Amino acid sequence: MKISEAIALVTGANGGIGQALVHELLERGARKVYAAARNPETLAVLRESYPDRIVVIKLDVTDVASVKAASKLAHDVNLLINNAGFSGDSGALASADVSNAKQEMDVNYFGPLNVSRAFAPVLNDNNGGALVNVLSFLSLVALPLMGTYSASKAAALSLTHSLRCGTESTRYDSHRCYASAGRHGNGRLDEPRESHTTGSRLRHRRCH
């Protein structure tokens, strides 16, 4: 889809990658960006950079009520970017308990699922657009001290495939992109390796 004149929502907009996404969207001509975070106060500086085109909203992707409220407020969105994430830097066996692993799954897997479910009707009502899940190369490989994070991102990758395959009547496209943060929290985005159109236009597509 074209970024120019798009109305986007970015979850986790207060992080390095989230801020980079918001800036890039606006630089490319997005009409409006909903910058979402659990604590809206952390977005004050970002909002000041584009006061007329950034709408700050409170959103906890692990809280279904919060997600539903955001979908009602941001009812004009046609580009959804699931970016919010959490890493506990835990090994699958080395950590004292599984609390970090549970939070990683809550934020990195159930979070995008909650937001996608709530905003799918919004995207359809606005004549389509795109849904983007921001992943990591760790969705494809595992590192010893980030084993549970890798598992949560692998689940998010599988979810992206499922969203693509399970939306026969939608008007929007689903994409995935791989992102990483630099030493100072600056976001760096890779171009999506694949993009898949969902909906009746590809009714006989093969999902893999």
PDB file of N, CA and C in Angstrom, residues 44-95:
ATOM      1  N   ALA A  44       5.596  12.152  24.878  1.00  0.00           N
ATOM      2  CA  ALA A  44       5.445  13.611  24.831  1.00  0.00           C
ATOM      3  C   ALA A  44       6.422  14.249  23.849  1.00  0.00           C
ATOM      4  N   VAL A  45       7.675  13.838  23.886  1.00  0.00           N
ATOM      5  CA  VAL A  45       8.682  14.431  22.995  1.00  0.00           C
ATOM      6  C   VAL A  45       8.374  14.074  21.546  1.00  0.00           C
ATOM      7  N   LEU A  46       7.979  12.847  21.306  1.00  0.00           N
ATOM      8  CA  LEU A  46       7.637  12.423  19.949  1.00  0.00           C
ATOM      9  C   LEU A  46       6.472  13.237  19.399  1.00  0.00           C
ATOM     10  N   ARG A  47       5.459  13.458  20.204  1.00  0.00           N
ATOM     11  CA  ARG A  47       4.294  14.213  19.763  1.00  0.00           C
ATOM     12  C   ARG A  47       4.672  15.651  19.406  1.00  0.00           C
ATOM     13  N   GLU A  48       5.602  16.227  20.148  1.00  0.00           N
ATOM     14  CA  GLU A  48       6.015  17.610  19.885  1.00  0.00           C
ATOM     15  C   GLU A  48       6.675  17.765  18.521  1.00  0.00           C
ATOM     16  N   SER A  49       7.254  16.690  17.992  1.00  0.00           N
ATOM     17  CA  SER A  49       7.934  16.786  16.702  1.00  0.00           C
ATOM     18  C   SER A  49       6.945  16.909  15.547  1.00  0.00           C
ATOM     19  N   TYR A  50       5.728  16.377  15.709  1.00  0.00           N
ATOM     20  CA  TYR A  50       4.685  16.477  14.685  1.00  0.00           C
ATOM     21  C   TYR A  50       3.342  16.709  15.391  1.00  0.00           C
ATOM     22  N   PRO A  51       3.146  17.855  16.008  1.00  0.00           N
ATOM     23  CA  PRO A  51       1.956  18.050  16.856  1.00  0.00           C
ATOM     24  C   PRO A  51       0.630  17.947  16.120  1.00  0.00           C
ATOM     25  N   ASP A  52       0.633  18.195  14.828  1.00  0.00           N
ATOM     26  CA  ASP A  52      -0.621  18.179  14.076  1.00  0.00           C
ATOM     27  C   ASP A  52      -0.939  16.823  13.453  1.00  0.00           C
ATOM     28  N   ARG A  53       0.016  15.893  13.492  1.00  0.00           N
ATOM     29  CA  ARG A  53      -0.179  14.632  12.773  1.00  0.00           C
ATOM     30  C   ARG A  53       0.001  13.394  13.645  1.00  0.00           C
ATOM     31  N   ILE A  54       0.385  13.573  14.899  1.00  0.00           N
ATOM     32  CA  ILE A  54       0.526  12.455  15.829  1.00  0.00           C
ATOM     33  C   ILE A  54      -0.569  12.528  16.868  1.00  0.00           C
ATOM     34  N   VAL A  55      -1.270  11.419  17.045  1.00  0.00           N
ATOM     35  CA  VAL A  55      -2.266  11.294  18.098  1.00  0.00           C
ATOM     36  C   VAL A  55      -1.759  10.243  19.076  1.00  0.00           C
ATOM     37  N   VAL A  56      -1.509  10.651  20.299  1.00  0.00           N
ATOM     38  CA  VAL A  56      -1.004   9.736  21.322  1.00  0.00           C
ATOM     39  C   VAL A  56      -2.177   9.031  21.989  1.00  0.00           C
ATOM     40  N   ILE A  57      -2.100   7.715  22.072  1.00  0.00           N
ATOM     41  CA  ILE A  57      -3.154   6.954  22.746  1.00  0.00           C
ATOM     42  C   ILE A  57      -2.536   5.951  23.710  1.00  0.00           C
ATOM     43  N   LYS A  58      -3.274   5.666  24.759  1.00  0.00           N
ATOM     44  CA  LYS A  58      -2.848   4.665  25.735  1.00  0.00           C
ATOM     45  C   LYS A  58      -3.272   3.289  25.255  1.00  0.00           C
ATOM     46  N   LEU A  59      -2.329   2.369  25.232  1.00  0.00           N
ATOM     47  CA  LEU A  59      -2.641   1.022  24.757  1.00  0.00           C
ATOM     48  C   LEU A  59      -1.706   0.008  25.408  1.00  0.00           C
ATOM     49  N   ASP A  60      -2.296  -0.937  26.102  1.00  0.00           N
ATOM     50  CA  ASP A  60      -1.579  -2.089  26.638  1.00  0.00           C
ATOM     51  C   ASP A  60      -2.020  -3.288  25.813  1.00  0.00           C
ATOM     52  N   VAL A  61      -1.123  -3.824  25.006  1.00  0.00           N
ATOM     53  CA  VAL A  61      -1.500  -4.875  24.056  1.00  0.00           C
ATOM     54  C   VAL A  61      -1.891  -6.170  24.759  1.00  0.00           C
ATOM     55  N   THR A  62      -1.556  -6.299  26.047  1.00  0.00           N
ATOM     56  CA  THR A  62      -1.915  -7.511  26.787  1.00  0.00           C
ATOM     57  C   THR A  62      -3.275  -7.393  27.471  1.00  0.00           C
ATOM     58  N   ASP A  63      -3.888  -6.230  27.383  1.00  0.00           N
ATOM     59  CA  ASP A  63      -5.167  -5.958  28.038  1.00  0.00           C
ATOM     60  C   ASP A  63      -6.247  -5.819  26.970  1.00  0.00           C
ATOM     61  N   VAL A  64      -7.136  -6.807  26.894  1.00  0.00           N
ATOM     62  CA  VAL A  64      -8.141  -6.828  25.832  1.00  0.00           C
ATOM     63  C   VAL A  64      -9.037  -5.592  25.885  1.00  0.00           C
ATOM     64  N   ALA A  65      -9.401  -5.151  27.080  1.00  0.00           N
ATOM     65  CA  ALA A  65     -10.245  -3.961  27.207  1.00  0.00           C
ATOM     66  C   ALA A  65      -9.531  -2.724  26.668  1.00  0.00           C
ATOM     67  N   SER A  66      -8.238  -2.608  26.955  1.00  0.00           N
ATOM     68  CA  SER A  66      -7.448  -1.486  26.446  1.00  0.00           C
ATOM     69  C   SER A  66      -7.367  -1.524  24.924  1.00  0.00           C
ATOM     70  N   VAL A  67      -7.189  -2.711  24.374  1.00  0.00           N
ATOM     71  CA  VAL A  67      -7.103  -2.866  22.918  1.00  0.00           C
ATOM     72  C   VAL A  67      -8.429  -2.495  22.252  1.00  0.00           C
ATOM     73  N   LYS A  68      -9.530  -2.950  22.815  1.00  0.00           N
ATOM     74  CA  LYS A  68     -10.838  -2.628  22.243  1.00  0.00           C
ATOM     75  C   LYS A  68     -11.108  -1.131  22.297  1.00  0.00           C
ATOM     76  N   ALA A  69     -10.725  -0.489  23.395  1.00  0.00           N
ATOM     77  CA  ALA A  69     -10.908   0.960  23.508  1.00  0.00           C
ATOM     78  C   ALA A  69     -10.094   1.692  22.452  1.00  0.00           C
ATOM     79  N   ALA A  70      -8.881   1.225  22.201  1.00  0.00           N
ATOM     80  CA  ALA A  70      -8.034   1.848  21.183  1.00  0.00           C
ATOM     81  C   ALA A  70      -8.631   1.678  19.789  1.00  0.00           C
ATOM     82  N   SER A  71      -9.231   0.525  19.520  1.00  0.00           N
ATOM     83  CA  SER A  71      -9.814   0.284  18.196  1.00  0.00           C
ATOM     84  C   SER A  71     -11.016   1.189  17.945  1.00  0.00           C
ATOM     85  N   LYS A  72     -11.720   1.562  19.009  1.00  0.00           N
ATOM     86  CA  LYS A  72     -12.857   2.481  18.858  1.00  0.00           C
ATOM     87  C   LYS A  72     -12.372   3.907  18.658  1.00  0.00           C
ATOM     88  N   LEU A  73     -11.294   4.262  19.346  1.00  0.00           N
ATOM     89  CA  LEU A  73     -10.745   5.608  19.204  1.00  0.00           C
ATOM     90  C   LEU A  73     -10.098   5.791  17.832  1.00  0.00           C
ATOM     91  N   ALA A  74      -9.296   4.819  17.433  1.00  0.00           N
ATOM     92  CA  ALA A  74      -8.578   4.899  16.156  1.00  0.00           C
ATOM     93  C   ALA A  74      -9.378   4.176  15.071  1.00  0.00           C
ATOM     94  N   HIS A  75     -10.599   4.618  14.864  1.00  0.00           N
ATOM     95  CA  HIS A  75     -11.528   3.928  13.965  1.00  0.00           C
ATOM     96  C   HIS A  75     -11.257   4.198  12.487  1.00  0.00           C
ATOM     97  N   ASP A  76     -10.321   5.109  12.190  1.00  0.00           N
ATOM     98  CA  ASP A  76     -10.026   5.452  10.793  1.00  0.00           C
ATOM     99  C   ASP A  76      -8.718   4.849  10.293  1.00  0.00           C
ATOM    100  N   VAL A  77      -8.122   3.947  11.056  1.00  0.00           N
ATOM    101  CA  VAL A  77      -6.825   3.363  10.704  1.00  0.00           C
ATOM    102  C   VAL A  77      -6.937   2.465   9.472  1.00  0.00           C
ATOM    103  N   ASN A  78      -5.978   2.601   8.553  1.00  0.00           N
ATOM    104  CA  ASN A  78      -5.878   1.652   7.445  1.00  0.00           C
ATOM    105  C   ASN A  78      -4.490   1.016   7.338  1.00  0.00           C
ATOM    106  N   LEU A  79      -3.630   1.305   8.309  1.00  0.00           N
ATOM    107  CA  LEU A  79      -2.317   0.672   8.384  1.00  0.00           C
ATOM    108  C   LEU A  79      -2.007   0.391   9.851  1.00  0.00           C
ATOM    109  N   LEU A  80      -1.939  -0.873  10.196  1.00  0.00           N
ATOM    110  CA  LEU A  80      -1.682  -1.295  11.576  1.00  0.00           C
ATOM    111  C   LEU A  80      -0.293  -1.912  11.657  1.00  0.00           C
ATOM    112  N   ILE A  81       0.518  -1.409  12.580  1.00  0.00           N
ATOM    113  CA  ILE A  81       1.864  -1.949  12.769  1.00  0.00           C
ATOM    114  C   ILE A  81       1.996  -2.464  14.193  1.00  0.00           C
ATOM    115  N   ASN A  82       2.056  -3.784  14.330  1.00  0.00           N
ATOM    116  CA  ASN A  82       2.247  -4.430  15.631  1.00  0.00           C
ATOM    117  C   ASN A  82       3.741  -4.444  15.946  1.00  0.00           C
ATOM    118  N   ASN A  83       4.159  -3.493  16.754  1.00  0.00           N
ATOM    119  CA  ASN A  83       5.583  -3.330  17.032  1.00  0.00           C
ATOM    120  C   ASN A  83       5.940  -3.572  18.493  1.00  0.00           C
ATOM    121  N   ALA A  84       4.992  -3.441  19.406  1.00  0.00           N
ATOM    122  CA  ALA A  84       5.299  -3.567  20.830  1.00  0.00           C
ATOM    123  C   ALA A  84       5.955  -4.912  21.122  1.00  0.00           C
ATOM    124  N   GLY A  85       6.975  -4.889  21.956  1.00  0.00           N
ATOM    125  CA  GLY A  85       7.667  -6.129  22.272  1.00  0.00           C
ATOM    126  C   GLY A  85       8.342  -6.077  23.632  1.00  0.00           C
ATOM    127  N   PHE A  86       8.717  -7.246  24.121  1.00  0.00           N
ATOM    128  CA  PHE A  86       9.408  -7.356  25.402  1.00  0.00           C
ATOM    129  C   PHE A  86      10.399  -8.497  25.337  1.00  0.00           C
ATOM    130  N   SER A  87      11.590  -8.268  25.893  1.00  0.00           N
ATOM    131  CA  SER A  87      12.590  -9.322  26.018  1.00  0.00           C
ATOM    132  C   SER A  87      13.103  -9.357  27.445  1.00  0.00           C
ATOM    133  N   GLY A  88      13.032 -10.531  28.060  1.00  0.00           N
ATOM    134  CA  GLY A  88      13.544 -10.701  29.416  1.00  0.00           C
ATOM    135  C   GLY A  88      14.972 -11.194  29.463  1.00  0.00           C
ATOM    136  N   ASP A  89      15.586 -11.384  28.256  1.00  0.00           N
ATOM    137  CA  ASP A  89      16.968 -11.863  28.168  1.00  0.00           C
ATOM    138  C   ASP A  89      17.171 -13.123  29.008  1.00  0.00           C
ATOM    139  N   SER A  90      16.311 -14.096  28.766  1.00  0.00           N
ATOM    140  CA  SER A  90      16.336 -15.308  29.578  1.00  0.00           C
ATOM    141  C   SER A  90      16.615 -16.539  28.720  1.00  0.00           C
ATOM    142  N   GLY A  91      17.440 -17.416  29.242  1.00  0.00           N
ATOM    143  CA  GLY A  91      17.608 -18.714  28.622  1.00  0.00           C
ATOM    144  C   GLY A  91      16.454 -19.627  29.004  1.00  0.00           C
ATOM    145  N   ALA A  92      16.168 -20.559  28.146  1.00  0.00           N
ATOM    146  CA  ALA A  92      15.031 -21.438  28.406  1.00  0.00           C
ATOM    147  C   ALA A  92      15.222 -22.266  29.675  1.00  0.00           C
ATOM    148  N   LEU A  93      16.446 -22.639  29.974  1.00  0.00           N
ATOM    149  CA  LEU A  93      16.719 -23.464  31.150  1.00  0.00           C
ATOM    150  C   LEU A  93      17.486 -22.723  32.238  1.00  0.00           C
ATOM    151  N   ALA A  94      18.179 -21.645  31.873  1.00  0.00           N
ATOM    152  CA  ALA A  94      19.056 -20.970  32.832  1.00  0.00           C
ATOM    153  C   ALA A  94      18.319 -20.043  33.787  1.00  0.00           C
ATOM    154  N   SER A  95      17.150 -19.555  33.417  1.00  0.00           N
ATOM    155  CA  SER A  95      16.439 -18.598  34.261  1.00  0.00           C
ATOM    156  C   SER A  95      15.847 -19.298  35.484  1.00  0.00           C
TER     157      SER A  95
END
